[in-house]
C-alpha atoms as one frame of an Amber mdcrd trajectory, in Angstrom:
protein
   0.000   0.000   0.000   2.490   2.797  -1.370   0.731   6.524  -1.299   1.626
   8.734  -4.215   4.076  11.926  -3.929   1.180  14.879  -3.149  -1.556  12.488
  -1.691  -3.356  13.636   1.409  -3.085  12.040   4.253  -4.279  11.906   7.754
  -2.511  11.324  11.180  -4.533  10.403  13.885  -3.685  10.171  17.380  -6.239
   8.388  19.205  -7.582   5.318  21.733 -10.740   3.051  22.786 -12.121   3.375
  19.289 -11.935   7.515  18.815  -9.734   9.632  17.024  -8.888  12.636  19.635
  -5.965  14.733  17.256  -5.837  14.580  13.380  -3.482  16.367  11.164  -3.581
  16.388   7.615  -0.885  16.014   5.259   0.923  15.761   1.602   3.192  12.420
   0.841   6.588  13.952   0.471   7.900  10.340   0.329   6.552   6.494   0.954
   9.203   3.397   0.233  10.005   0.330   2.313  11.507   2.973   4.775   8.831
   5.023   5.993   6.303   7.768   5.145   7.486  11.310   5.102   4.642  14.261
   5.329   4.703  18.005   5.117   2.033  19.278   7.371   1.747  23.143   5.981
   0.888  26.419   8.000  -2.852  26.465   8.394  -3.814  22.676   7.098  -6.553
  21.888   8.942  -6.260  19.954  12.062  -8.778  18.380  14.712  -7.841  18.916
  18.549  -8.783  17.617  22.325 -10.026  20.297  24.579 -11.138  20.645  27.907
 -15.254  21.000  27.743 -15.071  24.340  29.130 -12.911  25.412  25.761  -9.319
  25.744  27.589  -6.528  23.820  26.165  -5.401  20.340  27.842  -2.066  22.400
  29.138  -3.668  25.063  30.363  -4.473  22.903  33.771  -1.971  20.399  35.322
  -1.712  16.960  34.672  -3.330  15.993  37.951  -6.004  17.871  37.650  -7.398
  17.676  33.790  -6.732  13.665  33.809 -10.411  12.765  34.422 -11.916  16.406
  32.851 -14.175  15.928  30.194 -12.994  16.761  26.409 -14.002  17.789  23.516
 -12.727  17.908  19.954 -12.797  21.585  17.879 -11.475  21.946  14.179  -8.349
  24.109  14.271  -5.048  24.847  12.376  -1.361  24.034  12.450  -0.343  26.818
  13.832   3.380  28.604  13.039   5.649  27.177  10.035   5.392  24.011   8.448
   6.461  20.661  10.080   8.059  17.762   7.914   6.237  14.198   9.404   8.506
  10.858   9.226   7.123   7.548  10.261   9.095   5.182   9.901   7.585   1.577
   8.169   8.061  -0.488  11.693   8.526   1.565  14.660   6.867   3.013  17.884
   7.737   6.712  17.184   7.292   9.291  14.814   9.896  12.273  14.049   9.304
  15.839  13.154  11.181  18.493  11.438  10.532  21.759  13.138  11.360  25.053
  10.835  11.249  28.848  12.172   9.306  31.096  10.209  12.321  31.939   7.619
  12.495  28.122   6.637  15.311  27.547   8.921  15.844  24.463  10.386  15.497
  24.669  14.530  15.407  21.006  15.085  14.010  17.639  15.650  10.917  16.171
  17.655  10.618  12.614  18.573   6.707  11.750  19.350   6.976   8.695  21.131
   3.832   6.523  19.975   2.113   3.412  19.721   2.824   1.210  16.832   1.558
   2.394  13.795  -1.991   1.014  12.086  -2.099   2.312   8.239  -5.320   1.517
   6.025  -7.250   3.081   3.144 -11.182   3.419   2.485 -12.598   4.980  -0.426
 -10.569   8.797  -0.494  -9.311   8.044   2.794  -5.662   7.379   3.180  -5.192
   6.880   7.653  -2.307   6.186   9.972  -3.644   5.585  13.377  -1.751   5.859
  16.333  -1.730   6.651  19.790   0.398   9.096  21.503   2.356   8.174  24.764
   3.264  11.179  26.338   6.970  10.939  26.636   8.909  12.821  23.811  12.569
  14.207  22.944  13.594  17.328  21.581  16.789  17.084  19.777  18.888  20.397
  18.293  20.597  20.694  15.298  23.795  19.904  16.832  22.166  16.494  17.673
  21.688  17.175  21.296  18.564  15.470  23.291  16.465  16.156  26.458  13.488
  14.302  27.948   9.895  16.458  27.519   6.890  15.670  29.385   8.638  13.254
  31.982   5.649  14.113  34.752   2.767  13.717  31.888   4.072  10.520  30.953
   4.939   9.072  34.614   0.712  10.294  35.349  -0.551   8.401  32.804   1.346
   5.129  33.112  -0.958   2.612  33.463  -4.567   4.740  33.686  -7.426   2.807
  32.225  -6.528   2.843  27.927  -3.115   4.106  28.231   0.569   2.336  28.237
   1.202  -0.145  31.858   3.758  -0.121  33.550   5.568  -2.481  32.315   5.581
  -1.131  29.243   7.024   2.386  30.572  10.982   0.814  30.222  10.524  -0.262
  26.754   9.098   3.166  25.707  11.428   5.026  27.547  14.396   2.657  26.203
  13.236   4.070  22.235  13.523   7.196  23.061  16.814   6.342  24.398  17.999
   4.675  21.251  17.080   7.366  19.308  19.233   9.822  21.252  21.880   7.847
  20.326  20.938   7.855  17.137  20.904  11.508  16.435  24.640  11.388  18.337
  25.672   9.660  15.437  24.420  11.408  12.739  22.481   8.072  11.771  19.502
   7.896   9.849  17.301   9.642   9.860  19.066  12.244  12.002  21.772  12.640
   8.540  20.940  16.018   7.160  18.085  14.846   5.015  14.868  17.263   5.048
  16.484  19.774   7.111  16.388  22.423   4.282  13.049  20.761   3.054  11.064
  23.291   0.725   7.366  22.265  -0.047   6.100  21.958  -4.022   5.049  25.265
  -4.903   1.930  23.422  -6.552   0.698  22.251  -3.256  -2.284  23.605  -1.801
  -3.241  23.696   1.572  -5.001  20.230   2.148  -8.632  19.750   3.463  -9.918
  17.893   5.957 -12.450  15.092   4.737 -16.324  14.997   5.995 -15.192  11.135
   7.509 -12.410  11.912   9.175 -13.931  10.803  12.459 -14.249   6.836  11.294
 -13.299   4.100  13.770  -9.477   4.515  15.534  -7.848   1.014  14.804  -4.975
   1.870  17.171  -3.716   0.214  20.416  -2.239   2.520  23.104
């Protein structure tokens, strides 16, 4: 199931059967690898919110965990991102660009392994986030993010257990060392990405909201 350079696709992050955060994208690249996205300023995106209309960190961990949500239509907001997932994996990697194009560096989303399908128009990678991420620099540097979020939510009812906590910390981990190295894909590629001037911004489909297929 290879997607064509330009296709739209979406990225949902989800659990228990709902989709809670999709972004929408163009297929920069899809081999045997992994599936590279641009995710342009003002695509169309859907987001979790508290029900009162504030934003998930605008309360602490402790206290939104059991808060009811709702989802809004939004936008990427600031520059562009490029969006790598790799074919087999438990992660996902961003390319994060200030507003002059510039590279600033790279994000590792530290997710559940990946569940890609196709229906009609639809092209779908599901996914769930897990909380823990890195933020590397462009001198290959890494540091933890969202150590407390991810140590609240181990093991609360449709999220990661504990016992899986080492294994998803030990990824993030390995792709530290990774980025030390200059390995792939921490090697220079996409880090002066410019999108096809033909592109335009994509749209979000009326069935966006079909049945998550992703574990957490």
């Amino acid at each position: 199931m290879a997607w064509s350079y330009g296709d739209t696709v979406l990225y949902r992050y989800g659990r228990q059967g709902r989709a809670g955060f999709v972004r929408v994208g163009r297929v920069i690249a899809d081999n045997p690898d992994g599936l590279a996205l641009w995710i342009a300023p003002g695509s169309p995106q859907v987001e979790s919110v508290l029900a009162d209309g504030r934003g998930l960190r605008d309360l602490p961990i402790a206290e939104r965990l059991h808060l009811p949500r709702v989802r809004k239509i939004a936008t990427w907001r600031g520059p562009g991102i490029v969006k790598y997932a790799p074919a087999d994996g438990d992660w996902s990697l961003w390319w994060f660009f200030n507003v002059n194009g510039q590279f600033e560096g790279w994000y590792v989303n530290l997710e559940s392994p990946r569940v890609r399908w196709e229906c009609d128009s639809l092209r779908v990678i599901d996914t769930a986030d897990r909380a823990l991420d890195v933020w590397i620099t462009p001198d290959r540097v890494g540091r933890w993010k969202d150590e407390d979020e991810f140590a609240a939510l181990t093991g609360q009812p449709g999220r990661w257990t504990a016992e899986q906590a080492p294994e998803i910390r030990a990824t993030g981990e390995r792709l530290m060392s990774l980025a030390a190295q200059g390995a792939f894909p921490f090697d220079g590629r996409w880090t002066d990405y410019q999108p096809d001037s033909a592109w335009s911004t994509a749209s979000l489909p009326p069935d966006w909201d079909r049945p998550h297929l992703a574990a957490p």
